[in-house]
PDB file of C-alpha atoms and ligand atoms in Angstrom:
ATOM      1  CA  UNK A   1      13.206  17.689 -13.434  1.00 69.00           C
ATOM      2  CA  UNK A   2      10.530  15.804 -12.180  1.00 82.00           C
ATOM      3  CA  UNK A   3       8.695  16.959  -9.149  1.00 88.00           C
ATOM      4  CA  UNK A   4       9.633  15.459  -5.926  1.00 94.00           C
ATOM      5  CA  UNK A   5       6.927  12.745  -4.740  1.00 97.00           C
ATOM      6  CA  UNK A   6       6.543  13.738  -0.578  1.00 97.00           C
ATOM      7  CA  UNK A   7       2.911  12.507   0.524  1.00 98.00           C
ATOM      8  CA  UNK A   8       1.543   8.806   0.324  1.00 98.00           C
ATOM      9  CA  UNK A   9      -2.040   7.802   0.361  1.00 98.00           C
ATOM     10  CA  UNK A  10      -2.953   4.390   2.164  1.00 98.00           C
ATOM     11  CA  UNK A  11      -6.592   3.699   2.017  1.00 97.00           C
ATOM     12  CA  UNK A  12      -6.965   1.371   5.006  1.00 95.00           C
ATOM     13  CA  UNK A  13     -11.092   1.650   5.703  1.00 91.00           C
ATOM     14  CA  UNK A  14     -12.176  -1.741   3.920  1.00 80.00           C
ATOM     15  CA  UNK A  15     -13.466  -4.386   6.053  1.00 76.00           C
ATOM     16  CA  UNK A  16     -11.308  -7.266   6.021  1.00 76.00           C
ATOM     17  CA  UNK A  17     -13.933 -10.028   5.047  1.00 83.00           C
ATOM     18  CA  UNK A  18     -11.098 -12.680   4.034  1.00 82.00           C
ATOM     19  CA  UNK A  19      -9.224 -12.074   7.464  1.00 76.00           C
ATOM     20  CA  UNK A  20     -12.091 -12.194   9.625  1.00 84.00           C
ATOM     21  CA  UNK A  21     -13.285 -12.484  12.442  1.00 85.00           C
ATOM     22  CA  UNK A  22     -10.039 -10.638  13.485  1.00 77.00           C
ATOM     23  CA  UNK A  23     -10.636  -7.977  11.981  1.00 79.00           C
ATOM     24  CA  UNK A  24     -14.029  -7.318  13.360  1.00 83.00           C
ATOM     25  CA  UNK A  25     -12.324  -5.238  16.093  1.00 83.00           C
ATOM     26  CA  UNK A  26      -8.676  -4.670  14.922  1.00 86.00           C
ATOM     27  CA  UNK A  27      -8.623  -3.331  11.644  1.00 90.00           C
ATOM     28  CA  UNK A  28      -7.033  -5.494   9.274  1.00 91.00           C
ATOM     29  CA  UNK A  29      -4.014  -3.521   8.461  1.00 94.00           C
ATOM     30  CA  UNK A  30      -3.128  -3.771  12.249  1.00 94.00           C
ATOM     31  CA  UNK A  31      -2.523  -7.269  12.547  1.00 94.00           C
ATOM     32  CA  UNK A  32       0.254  -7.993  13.219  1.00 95.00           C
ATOM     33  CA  UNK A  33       2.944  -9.725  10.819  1.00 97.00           C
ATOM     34  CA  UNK A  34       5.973 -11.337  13.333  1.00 97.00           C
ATOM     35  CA  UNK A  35       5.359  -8.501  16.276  1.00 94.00           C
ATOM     36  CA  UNK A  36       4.531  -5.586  14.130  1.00 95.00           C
ATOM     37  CA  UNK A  37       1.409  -3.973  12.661  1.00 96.00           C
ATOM     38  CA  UNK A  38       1.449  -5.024   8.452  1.00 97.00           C
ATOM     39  CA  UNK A  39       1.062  -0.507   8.318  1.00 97.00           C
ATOM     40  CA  UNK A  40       4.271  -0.632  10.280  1.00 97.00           C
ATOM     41  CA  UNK A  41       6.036  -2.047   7.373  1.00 97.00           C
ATOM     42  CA  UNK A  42       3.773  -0.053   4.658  1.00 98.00           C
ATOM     43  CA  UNK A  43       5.615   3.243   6.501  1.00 97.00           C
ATOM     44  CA  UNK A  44       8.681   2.097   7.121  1.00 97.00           C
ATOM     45  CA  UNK A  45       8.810   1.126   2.901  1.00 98.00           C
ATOM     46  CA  UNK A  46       7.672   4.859   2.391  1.00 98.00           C
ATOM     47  CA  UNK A  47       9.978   6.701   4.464  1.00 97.00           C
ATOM     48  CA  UNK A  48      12.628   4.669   2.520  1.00 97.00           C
ATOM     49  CA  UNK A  49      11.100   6.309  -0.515  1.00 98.00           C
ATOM     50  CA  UNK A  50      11.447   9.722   1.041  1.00 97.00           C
ATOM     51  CA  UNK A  51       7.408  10.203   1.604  1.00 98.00           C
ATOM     52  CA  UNK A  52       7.337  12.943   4.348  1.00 97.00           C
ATOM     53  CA  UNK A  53       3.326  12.681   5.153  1.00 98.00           C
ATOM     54  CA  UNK A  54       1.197   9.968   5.254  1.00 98.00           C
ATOM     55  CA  UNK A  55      -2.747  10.243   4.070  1.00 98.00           C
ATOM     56  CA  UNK A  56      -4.861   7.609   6.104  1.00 98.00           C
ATOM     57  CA  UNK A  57      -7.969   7.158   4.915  1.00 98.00           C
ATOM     58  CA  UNK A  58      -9.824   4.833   7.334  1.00 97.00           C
ATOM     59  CA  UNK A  59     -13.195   3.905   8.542  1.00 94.00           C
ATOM     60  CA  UNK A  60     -15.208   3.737  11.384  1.00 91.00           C
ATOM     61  CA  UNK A  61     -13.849   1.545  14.535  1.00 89.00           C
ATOM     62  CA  UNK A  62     -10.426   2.162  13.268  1.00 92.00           C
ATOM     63  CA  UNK A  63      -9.241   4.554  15.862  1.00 93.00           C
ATOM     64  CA  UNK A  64      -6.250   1.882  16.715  1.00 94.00           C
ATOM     65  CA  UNK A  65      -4.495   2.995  13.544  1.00 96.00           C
ATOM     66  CA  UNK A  66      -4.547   6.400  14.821  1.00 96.00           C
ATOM     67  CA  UNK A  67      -3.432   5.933  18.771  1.00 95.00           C
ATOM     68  CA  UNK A  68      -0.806   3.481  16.897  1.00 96.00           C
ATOM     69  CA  UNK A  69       0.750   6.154  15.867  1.00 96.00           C
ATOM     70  CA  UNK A  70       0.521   8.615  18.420  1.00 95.00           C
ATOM     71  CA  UNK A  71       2.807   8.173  21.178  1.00 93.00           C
ATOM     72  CA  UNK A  72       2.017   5.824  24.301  1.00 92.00           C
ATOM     73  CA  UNK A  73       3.191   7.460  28.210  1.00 93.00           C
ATOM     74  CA  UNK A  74       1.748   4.707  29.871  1.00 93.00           C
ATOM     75  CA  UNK A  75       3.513   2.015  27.796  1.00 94.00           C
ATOM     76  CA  UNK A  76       6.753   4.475  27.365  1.00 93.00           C
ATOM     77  CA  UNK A  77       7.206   5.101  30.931  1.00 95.00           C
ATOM     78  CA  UNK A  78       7.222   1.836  32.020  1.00 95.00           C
ATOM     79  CA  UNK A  79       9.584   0.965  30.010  1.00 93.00           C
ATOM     80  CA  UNK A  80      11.882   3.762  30.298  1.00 93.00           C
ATOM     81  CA  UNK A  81      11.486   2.737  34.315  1.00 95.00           C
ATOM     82  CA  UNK A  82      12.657  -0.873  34.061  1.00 94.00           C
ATOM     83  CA  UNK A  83      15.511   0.175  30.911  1.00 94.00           C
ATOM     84  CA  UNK A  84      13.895  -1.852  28.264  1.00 94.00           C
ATOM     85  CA  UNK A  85      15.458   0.705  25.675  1.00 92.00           C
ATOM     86  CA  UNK A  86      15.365  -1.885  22.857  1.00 90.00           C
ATOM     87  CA  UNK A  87      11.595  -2.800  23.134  1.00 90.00           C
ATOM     88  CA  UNK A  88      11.427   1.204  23.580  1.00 92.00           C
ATOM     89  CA  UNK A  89      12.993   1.979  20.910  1.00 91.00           C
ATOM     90  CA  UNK A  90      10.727  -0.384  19.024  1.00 89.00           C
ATOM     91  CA  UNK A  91       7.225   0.789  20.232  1.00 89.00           C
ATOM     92  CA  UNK A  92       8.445   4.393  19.231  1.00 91.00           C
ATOM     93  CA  UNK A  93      10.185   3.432  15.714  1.00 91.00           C
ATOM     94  CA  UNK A  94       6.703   4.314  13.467  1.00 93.00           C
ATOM     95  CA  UNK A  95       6.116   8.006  15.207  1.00 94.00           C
ATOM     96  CA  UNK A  96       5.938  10.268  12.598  1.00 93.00           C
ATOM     97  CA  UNK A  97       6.617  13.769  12.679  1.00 93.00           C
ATOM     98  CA  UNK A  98       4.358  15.679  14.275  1.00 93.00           C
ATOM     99  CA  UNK A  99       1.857  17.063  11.196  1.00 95.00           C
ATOM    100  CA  UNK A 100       3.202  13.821   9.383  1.00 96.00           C
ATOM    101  CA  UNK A 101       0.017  12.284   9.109  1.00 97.00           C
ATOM    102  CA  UNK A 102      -3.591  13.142   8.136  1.00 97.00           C
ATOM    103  CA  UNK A 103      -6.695  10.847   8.874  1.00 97.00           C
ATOM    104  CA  UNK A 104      -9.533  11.464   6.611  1.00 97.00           C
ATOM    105  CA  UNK A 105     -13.203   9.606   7.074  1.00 96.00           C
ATOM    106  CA  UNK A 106     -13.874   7.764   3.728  1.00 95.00           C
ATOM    107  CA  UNK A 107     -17.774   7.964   4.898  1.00 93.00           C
ATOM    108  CA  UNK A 108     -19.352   5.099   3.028  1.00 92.00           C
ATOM    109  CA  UNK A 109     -17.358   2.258   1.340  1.00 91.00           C
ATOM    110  CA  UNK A 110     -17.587   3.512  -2.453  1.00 95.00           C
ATOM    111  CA  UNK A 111     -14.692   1.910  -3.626  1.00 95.00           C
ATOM    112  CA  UNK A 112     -10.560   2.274  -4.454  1.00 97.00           C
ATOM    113  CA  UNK A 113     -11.605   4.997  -6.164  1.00 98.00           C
ATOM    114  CA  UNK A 114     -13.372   7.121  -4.253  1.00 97.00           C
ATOM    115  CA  UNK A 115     -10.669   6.120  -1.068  1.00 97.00           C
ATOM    116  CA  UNK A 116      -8.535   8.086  -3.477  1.00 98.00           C
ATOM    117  CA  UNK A 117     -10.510  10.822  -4.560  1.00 98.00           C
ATOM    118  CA  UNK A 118     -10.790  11.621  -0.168  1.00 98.00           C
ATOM    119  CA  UNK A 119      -7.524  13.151  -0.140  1.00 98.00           C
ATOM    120  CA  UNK A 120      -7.637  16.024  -2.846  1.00 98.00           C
ATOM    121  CA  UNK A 121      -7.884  18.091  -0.342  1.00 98.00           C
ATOM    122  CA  UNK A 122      -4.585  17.343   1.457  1.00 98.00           C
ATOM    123  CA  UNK A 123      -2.595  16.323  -1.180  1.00 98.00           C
ATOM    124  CA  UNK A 124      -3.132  19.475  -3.089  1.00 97.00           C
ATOM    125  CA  UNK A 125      -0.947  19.944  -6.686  1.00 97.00           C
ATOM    126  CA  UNK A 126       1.761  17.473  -6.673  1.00 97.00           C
ATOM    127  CA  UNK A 127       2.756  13.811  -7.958  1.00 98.00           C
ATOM    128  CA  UNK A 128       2.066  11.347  -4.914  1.00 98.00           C
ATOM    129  CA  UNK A 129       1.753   7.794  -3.768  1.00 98.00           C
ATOM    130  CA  UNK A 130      -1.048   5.514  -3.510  1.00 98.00           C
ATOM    131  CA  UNK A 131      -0.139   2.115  -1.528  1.00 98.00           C
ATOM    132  CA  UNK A 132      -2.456  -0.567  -1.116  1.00 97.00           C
ATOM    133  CA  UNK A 133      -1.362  -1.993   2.643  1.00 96.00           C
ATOM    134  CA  UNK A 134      -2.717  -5.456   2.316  1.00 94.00           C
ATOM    135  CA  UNK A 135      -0.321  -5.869   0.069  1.00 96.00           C
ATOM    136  CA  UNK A 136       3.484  -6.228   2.196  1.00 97.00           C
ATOM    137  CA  UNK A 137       6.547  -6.140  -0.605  1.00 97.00           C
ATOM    138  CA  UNK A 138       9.777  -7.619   0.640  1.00 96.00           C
ATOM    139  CA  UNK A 139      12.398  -6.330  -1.940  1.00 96.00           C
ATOM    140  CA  UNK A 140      16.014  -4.913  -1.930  1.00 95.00           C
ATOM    141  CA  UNK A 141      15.212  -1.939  -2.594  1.00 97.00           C
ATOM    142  CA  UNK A 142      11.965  -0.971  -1.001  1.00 97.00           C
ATOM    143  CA  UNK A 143       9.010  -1.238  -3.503  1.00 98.00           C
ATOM    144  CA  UNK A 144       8.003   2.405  -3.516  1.00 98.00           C
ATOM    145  CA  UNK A 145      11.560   3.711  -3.612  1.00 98.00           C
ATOM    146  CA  UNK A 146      12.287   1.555  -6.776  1.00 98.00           C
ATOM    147  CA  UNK A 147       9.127   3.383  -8.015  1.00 98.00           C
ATOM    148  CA  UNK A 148       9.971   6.701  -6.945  1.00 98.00           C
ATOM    149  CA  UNK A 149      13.225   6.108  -8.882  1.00 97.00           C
ATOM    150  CA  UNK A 150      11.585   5.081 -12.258  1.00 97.00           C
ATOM    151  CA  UNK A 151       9.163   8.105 -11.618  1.00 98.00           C
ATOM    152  CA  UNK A 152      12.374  10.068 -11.685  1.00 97.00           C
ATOM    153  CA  UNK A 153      13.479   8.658 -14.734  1.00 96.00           C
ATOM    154  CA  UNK A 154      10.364   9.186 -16.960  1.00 96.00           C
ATOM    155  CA  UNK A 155       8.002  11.020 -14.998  1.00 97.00           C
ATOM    156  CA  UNK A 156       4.205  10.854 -15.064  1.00 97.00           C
ATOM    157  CA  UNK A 157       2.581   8.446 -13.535  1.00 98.00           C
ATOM    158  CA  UNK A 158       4.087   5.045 -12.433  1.00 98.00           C
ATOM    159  CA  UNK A 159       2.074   2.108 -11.816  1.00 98.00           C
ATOM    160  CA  UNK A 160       3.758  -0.940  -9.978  1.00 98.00           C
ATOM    161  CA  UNK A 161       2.969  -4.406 -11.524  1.00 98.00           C
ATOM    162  CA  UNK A 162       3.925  -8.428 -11.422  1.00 97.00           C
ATOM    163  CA  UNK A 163       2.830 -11.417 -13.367  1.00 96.00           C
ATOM    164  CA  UNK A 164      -0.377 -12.394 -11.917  1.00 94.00           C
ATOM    165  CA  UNK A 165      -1.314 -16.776 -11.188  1.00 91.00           C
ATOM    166  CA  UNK A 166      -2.251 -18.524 -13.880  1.00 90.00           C
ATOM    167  CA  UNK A 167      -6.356 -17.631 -13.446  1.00 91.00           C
ATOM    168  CA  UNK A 168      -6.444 -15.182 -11.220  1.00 93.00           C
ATOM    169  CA  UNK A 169      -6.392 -11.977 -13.717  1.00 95.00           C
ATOM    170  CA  UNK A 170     -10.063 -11.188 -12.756  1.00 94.00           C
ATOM    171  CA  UNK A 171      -9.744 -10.448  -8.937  1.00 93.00           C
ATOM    172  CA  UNK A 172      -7.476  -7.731  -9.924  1.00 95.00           C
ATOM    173  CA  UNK A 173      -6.452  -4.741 -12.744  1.00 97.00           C
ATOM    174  CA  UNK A 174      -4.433  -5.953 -15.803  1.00 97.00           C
ATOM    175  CA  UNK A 175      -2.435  -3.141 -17.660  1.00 97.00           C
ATOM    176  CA  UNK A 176      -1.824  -3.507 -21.383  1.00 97.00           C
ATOM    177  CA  UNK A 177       2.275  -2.783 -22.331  1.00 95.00           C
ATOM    178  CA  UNK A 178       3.288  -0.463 -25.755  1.00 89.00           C
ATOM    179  CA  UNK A 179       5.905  -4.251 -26.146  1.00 88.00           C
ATOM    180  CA  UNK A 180       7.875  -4.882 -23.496  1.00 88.00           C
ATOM    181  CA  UNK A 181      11.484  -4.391 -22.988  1.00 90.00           C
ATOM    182  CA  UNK A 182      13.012  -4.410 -18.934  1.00 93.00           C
ATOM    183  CA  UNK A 183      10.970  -3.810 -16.243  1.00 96.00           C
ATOM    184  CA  UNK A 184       9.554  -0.450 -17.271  1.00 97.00           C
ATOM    185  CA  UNK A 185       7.577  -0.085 -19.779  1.00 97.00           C
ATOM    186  CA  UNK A 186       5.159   2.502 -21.637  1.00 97.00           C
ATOM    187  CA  UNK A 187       1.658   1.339 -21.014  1.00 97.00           C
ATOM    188  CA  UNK A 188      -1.108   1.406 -23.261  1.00 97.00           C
ATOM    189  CA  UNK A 189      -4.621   0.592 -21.254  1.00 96.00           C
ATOM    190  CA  UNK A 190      -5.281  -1.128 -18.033  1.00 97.00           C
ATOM    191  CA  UNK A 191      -8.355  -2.987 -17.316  1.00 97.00           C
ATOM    192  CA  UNK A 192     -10.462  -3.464 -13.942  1.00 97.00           C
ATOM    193  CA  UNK A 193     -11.234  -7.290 -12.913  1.00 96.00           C
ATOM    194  CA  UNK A 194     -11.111  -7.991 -16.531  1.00 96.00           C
ATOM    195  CA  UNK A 195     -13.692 -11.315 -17.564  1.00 94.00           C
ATOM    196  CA  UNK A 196     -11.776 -14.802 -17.630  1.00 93.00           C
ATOM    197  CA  UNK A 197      -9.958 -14.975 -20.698  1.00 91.00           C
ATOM    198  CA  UNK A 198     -10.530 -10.913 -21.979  1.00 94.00           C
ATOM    199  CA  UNK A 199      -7.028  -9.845 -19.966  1.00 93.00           C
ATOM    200  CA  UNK A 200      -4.314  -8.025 -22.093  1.00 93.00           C
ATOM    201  CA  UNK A 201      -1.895  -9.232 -20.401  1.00 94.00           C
ATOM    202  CA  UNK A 202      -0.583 -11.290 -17.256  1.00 94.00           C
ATOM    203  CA  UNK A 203       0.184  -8.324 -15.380  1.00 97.00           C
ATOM    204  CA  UNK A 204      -1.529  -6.909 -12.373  1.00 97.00           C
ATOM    205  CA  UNK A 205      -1.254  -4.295 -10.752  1.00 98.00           C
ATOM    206  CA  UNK A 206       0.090  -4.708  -7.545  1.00 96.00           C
ATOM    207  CA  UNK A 207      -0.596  -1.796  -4.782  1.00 97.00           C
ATOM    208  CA  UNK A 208       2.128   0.801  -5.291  1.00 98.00           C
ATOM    209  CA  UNK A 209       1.344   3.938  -7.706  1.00 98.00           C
ATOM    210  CA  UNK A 210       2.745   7.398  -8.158  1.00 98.00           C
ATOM    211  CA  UNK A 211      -0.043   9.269  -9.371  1.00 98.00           C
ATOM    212  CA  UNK A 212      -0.084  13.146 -10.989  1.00 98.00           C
ATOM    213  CA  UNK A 213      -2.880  15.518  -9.234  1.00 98.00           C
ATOM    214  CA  UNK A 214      -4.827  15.596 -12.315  1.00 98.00           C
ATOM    215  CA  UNK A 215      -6.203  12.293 -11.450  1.00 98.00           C
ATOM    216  CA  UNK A 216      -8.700  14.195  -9.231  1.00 98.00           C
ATOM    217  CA  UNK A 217     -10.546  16.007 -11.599  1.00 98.00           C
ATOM    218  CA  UNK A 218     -11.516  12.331 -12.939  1.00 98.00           C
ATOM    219  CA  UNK A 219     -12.218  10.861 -10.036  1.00 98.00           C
ATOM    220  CA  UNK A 220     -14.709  13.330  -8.973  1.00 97.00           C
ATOM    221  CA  UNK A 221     -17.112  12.155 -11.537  1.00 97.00           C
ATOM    222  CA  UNK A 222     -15.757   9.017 -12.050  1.00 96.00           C
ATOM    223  CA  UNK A 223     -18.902   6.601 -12.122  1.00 95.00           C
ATOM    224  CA  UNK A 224     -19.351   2.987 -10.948  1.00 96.00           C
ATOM    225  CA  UNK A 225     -17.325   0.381 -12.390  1.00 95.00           C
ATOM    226  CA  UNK A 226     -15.976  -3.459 -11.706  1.00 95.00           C
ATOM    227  CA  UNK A 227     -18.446  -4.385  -8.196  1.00 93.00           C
ATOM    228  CA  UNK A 228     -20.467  -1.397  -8.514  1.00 95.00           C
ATOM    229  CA  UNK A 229     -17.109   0.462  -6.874  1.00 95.00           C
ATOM    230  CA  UNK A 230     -15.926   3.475  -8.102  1.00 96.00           C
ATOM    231  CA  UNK A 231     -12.670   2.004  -9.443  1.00 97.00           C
ATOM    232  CA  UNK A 232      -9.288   4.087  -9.573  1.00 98.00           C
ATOM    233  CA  UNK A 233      -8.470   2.110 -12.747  1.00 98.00           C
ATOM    234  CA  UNK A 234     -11.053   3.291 -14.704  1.00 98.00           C
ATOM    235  CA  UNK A 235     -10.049   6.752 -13.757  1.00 98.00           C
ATOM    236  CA  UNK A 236      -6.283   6.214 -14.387  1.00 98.00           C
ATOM    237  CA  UNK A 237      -7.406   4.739 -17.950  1.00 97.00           C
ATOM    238  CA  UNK A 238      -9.042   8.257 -18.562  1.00 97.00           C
ATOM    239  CA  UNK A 239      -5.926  10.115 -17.299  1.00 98.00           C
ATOM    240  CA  UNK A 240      -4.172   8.045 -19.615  1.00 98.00           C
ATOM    241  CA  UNK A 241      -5.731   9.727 -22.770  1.00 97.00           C
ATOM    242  CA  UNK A 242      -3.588  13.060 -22.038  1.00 97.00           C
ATOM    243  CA  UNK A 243      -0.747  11.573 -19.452  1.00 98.00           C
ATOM    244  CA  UNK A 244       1.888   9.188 -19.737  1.00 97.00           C
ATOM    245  CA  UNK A 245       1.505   6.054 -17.650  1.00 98.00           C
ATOM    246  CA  UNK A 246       4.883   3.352 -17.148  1.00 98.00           C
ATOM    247  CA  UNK A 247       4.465  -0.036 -15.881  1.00 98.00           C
ATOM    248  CA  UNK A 248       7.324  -1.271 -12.794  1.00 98.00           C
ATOM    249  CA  UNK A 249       7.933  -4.229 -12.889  1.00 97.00           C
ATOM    250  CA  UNK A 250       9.398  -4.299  -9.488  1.00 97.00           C
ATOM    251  CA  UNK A 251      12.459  -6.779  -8.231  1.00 96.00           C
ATOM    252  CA  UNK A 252      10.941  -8.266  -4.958  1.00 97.00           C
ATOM    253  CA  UNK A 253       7.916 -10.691  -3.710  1.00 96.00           C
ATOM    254  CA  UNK A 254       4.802  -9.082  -2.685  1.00 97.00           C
ATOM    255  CA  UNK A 255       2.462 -11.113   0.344  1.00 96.00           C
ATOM    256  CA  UNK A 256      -1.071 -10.401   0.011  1.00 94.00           C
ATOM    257  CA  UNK A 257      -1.912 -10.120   3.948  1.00 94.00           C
ATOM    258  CA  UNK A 258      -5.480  -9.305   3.295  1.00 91.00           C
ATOM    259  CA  UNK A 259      -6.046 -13.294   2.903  1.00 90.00           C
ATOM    260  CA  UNK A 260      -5.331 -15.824   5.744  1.00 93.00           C
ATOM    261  CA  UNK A 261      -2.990 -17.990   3.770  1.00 94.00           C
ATOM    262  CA  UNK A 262      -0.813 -14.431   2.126  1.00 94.00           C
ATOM    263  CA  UNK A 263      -0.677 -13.320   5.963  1.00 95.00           C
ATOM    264  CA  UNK A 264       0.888 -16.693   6.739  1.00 96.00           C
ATOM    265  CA  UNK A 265       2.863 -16.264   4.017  1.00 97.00           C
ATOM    266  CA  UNK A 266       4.001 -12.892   5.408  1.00 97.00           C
ATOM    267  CA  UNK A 267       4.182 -14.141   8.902  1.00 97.00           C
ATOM    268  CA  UNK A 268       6.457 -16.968   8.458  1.00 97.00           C
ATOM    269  CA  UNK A 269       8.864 -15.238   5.275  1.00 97.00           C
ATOM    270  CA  UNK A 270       9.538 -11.650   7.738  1.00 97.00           C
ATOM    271  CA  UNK A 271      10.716 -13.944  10.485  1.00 98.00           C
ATOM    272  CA  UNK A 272      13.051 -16.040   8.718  1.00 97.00           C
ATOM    273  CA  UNK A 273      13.941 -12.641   7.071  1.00 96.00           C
ATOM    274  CA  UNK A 274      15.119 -11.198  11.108  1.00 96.00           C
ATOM    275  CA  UNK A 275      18.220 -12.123  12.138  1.00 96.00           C
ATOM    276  CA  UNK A 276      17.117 -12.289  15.824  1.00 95.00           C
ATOM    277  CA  UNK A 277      14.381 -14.575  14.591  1.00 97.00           C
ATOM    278  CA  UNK A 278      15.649 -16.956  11.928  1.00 97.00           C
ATOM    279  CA  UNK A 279      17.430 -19.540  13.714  1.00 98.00           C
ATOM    280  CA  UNK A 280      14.113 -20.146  16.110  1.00 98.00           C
ATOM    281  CA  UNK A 281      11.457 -19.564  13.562  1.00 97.00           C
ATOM    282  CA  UNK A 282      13.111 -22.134  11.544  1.00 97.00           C
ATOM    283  CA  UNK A 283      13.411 -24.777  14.335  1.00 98.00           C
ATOM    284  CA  UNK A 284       9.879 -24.199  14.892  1.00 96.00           C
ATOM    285  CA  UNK A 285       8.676 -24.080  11.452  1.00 96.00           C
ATOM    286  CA  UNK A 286      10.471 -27.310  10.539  1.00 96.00           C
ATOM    287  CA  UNK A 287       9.393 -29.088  14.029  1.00 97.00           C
ATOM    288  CA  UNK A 288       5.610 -28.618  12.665  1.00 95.00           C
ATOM    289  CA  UNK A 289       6.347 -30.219   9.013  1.00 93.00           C
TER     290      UNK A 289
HETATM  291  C1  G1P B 301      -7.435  -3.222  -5.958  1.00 97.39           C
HETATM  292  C2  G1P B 301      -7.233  -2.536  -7.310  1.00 97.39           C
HETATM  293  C3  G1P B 301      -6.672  -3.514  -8.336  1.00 97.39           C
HETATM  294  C4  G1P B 301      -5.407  -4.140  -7.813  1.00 97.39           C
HETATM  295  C5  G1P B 301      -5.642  -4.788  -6.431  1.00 97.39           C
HETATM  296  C6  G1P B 301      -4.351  -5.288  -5.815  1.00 97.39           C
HETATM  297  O1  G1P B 301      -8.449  -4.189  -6.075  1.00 97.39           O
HETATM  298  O2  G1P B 301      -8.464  -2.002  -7.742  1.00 97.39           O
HETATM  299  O3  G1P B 301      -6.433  -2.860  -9.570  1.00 97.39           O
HETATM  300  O4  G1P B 301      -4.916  -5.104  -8.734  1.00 97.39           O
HETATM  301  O5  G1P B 301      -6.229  -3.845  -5.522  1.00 97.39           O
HETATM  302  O6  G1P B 301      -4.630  -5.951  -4.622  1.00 97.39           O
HETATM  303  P1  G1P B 301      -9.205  -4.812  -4.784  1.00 97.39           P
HETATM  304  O7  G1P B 301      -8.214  -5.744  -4.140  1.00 97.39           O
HETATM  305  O8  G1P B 301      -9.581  -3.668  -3.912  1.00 97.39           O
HETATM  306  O9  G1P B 301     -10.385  -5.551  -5.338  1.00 97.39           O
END
């Protein structure tokens, strides 16, 4: 039996350069996508995996992500006075429970890594989630439950990839695959921004893990890698010495709202995806082209 995976870690404190200047003073994980924050859908994915208590690990200025989730009188009141249930029921939909969430100060900008490393404290001894929320995945069956499941399957740790653009291997980390047969599959290294043409294979990793504890004890001396970050790659790669790591190939299309053209991307697929929204967001859409 594999041990049940309850707590999620989103490291949310980096500064948004490719989304700016909007994210000088909302942080970038707050804008919205259609009428919702992008960390709106990040939970919403994670409760469908089951994940009980969410790990924020932000910076400073980002107290919005905080009084997001905290409830609103003011703004609930009013509505509650003029029977706007459904816009009510939509401001309160991403309350967690209360002691759901922690919100831990990454101090200085270190890297993935040390974003990571932030929440020993809270996460304690037991398999969790990391999720990058730049990255939105439209899918089925929500990303991080379809990684939950194969973490159920085979245990260990589970990270979720998908073929990378032709030249784009170095902006992100490329795992190496023991051959490949279906969508999971034993890996065998994994490689940080690897140099043009060095990659061992063409898939990255995409922003949804399910990582054992042990990756701690690494990450605490864990030294500078790719950008002079401390990269959670690097550590993983040492974890995978003793541990076995899988490689998802997850059934779904991920939007990379941390870049102007993915959060258009985002923007315009989510609200052809409501059914409230479709039949005017295409009218629109097409009236433009
Ligand atoms: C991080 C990870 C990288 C991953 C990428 C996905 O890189 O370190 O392995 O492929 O996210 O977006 P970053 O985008 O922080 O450079």
């Amino acid at each position: 039996m594999t041990q049940t995976v309850r707590k999620a870690v989103l490291p949310v404190a980096g500064l948004g350069t490719r989304v700016l200047p909007g994210a000088k003073t909302t942080p970038k994980n707050m804008l919205n996508v259609v009428d919702r924050p992008i960390l709106s859908y990040v939970v919403e994915e994670a409760r469908a995996a089951g994940i009980e208590h969410f790990v924020f690990i932000v910076g400073r200025g980002q107290g919005a992500i905080e009084d997001y989730f905290d409830s609103s009188p003011e703004i609930e009141s009013i509505l509650e006075a003029k029977g706007r249930v459904e816009i009510l029921a939509d401001v309160r939909r991403d309350l967690p429970k209360p002691g759901g969430m922690s919100f831990v100060r990454q101090m200085a900008p270190l890297g993935l890594g040390h974003a990571v490393w932030c929440a020993r404290d809270i996460i304690g001894d037991e398999p969790f989630a990391v999720m990058l929320p730049d990255m939105l995945m439209a899918a089925p069956t929500p990303c991080l439950a379809q990684a939950v499941a194969a973490h159920g399957q085979v245990g260990g740790n589970i990270i979720v990839v998908e073929p990378c653009p032709a030249g784009e291997a170095h902006k992100y980390g490329i795992v190496a695959l023991d051959g490949q047969d279906g969508r999971l599959n034993r890996m065998t290294g994994m490689v940080e921004k690897p140099a043009p043409g060095t990659e061992p294979s063409n898939l990255f990793i995409s922003g949804r893990y399910i990582l054992q504890p042990e990756i701690f004890e690494l990450l605490e001396r864990q030294g500078k890698g790719a950008g002079g970050e401390i990269q959670l790659t690097d550590s993983m790669a040492e974890l995978m010495k003793v541990q076995a790591f899988h490689a998802l190939e997850y059934e779904g299309t991920t939007y990379d709202c941390g870049d102007k053209i993915g959060l258009l991307r985002a923007n315009v697929a989510f609200a052809l995806a409501r059914p409230d929204l479709a039949d005017a967001a295409r009218a629109a859409i097409t009236a433009l082209l």
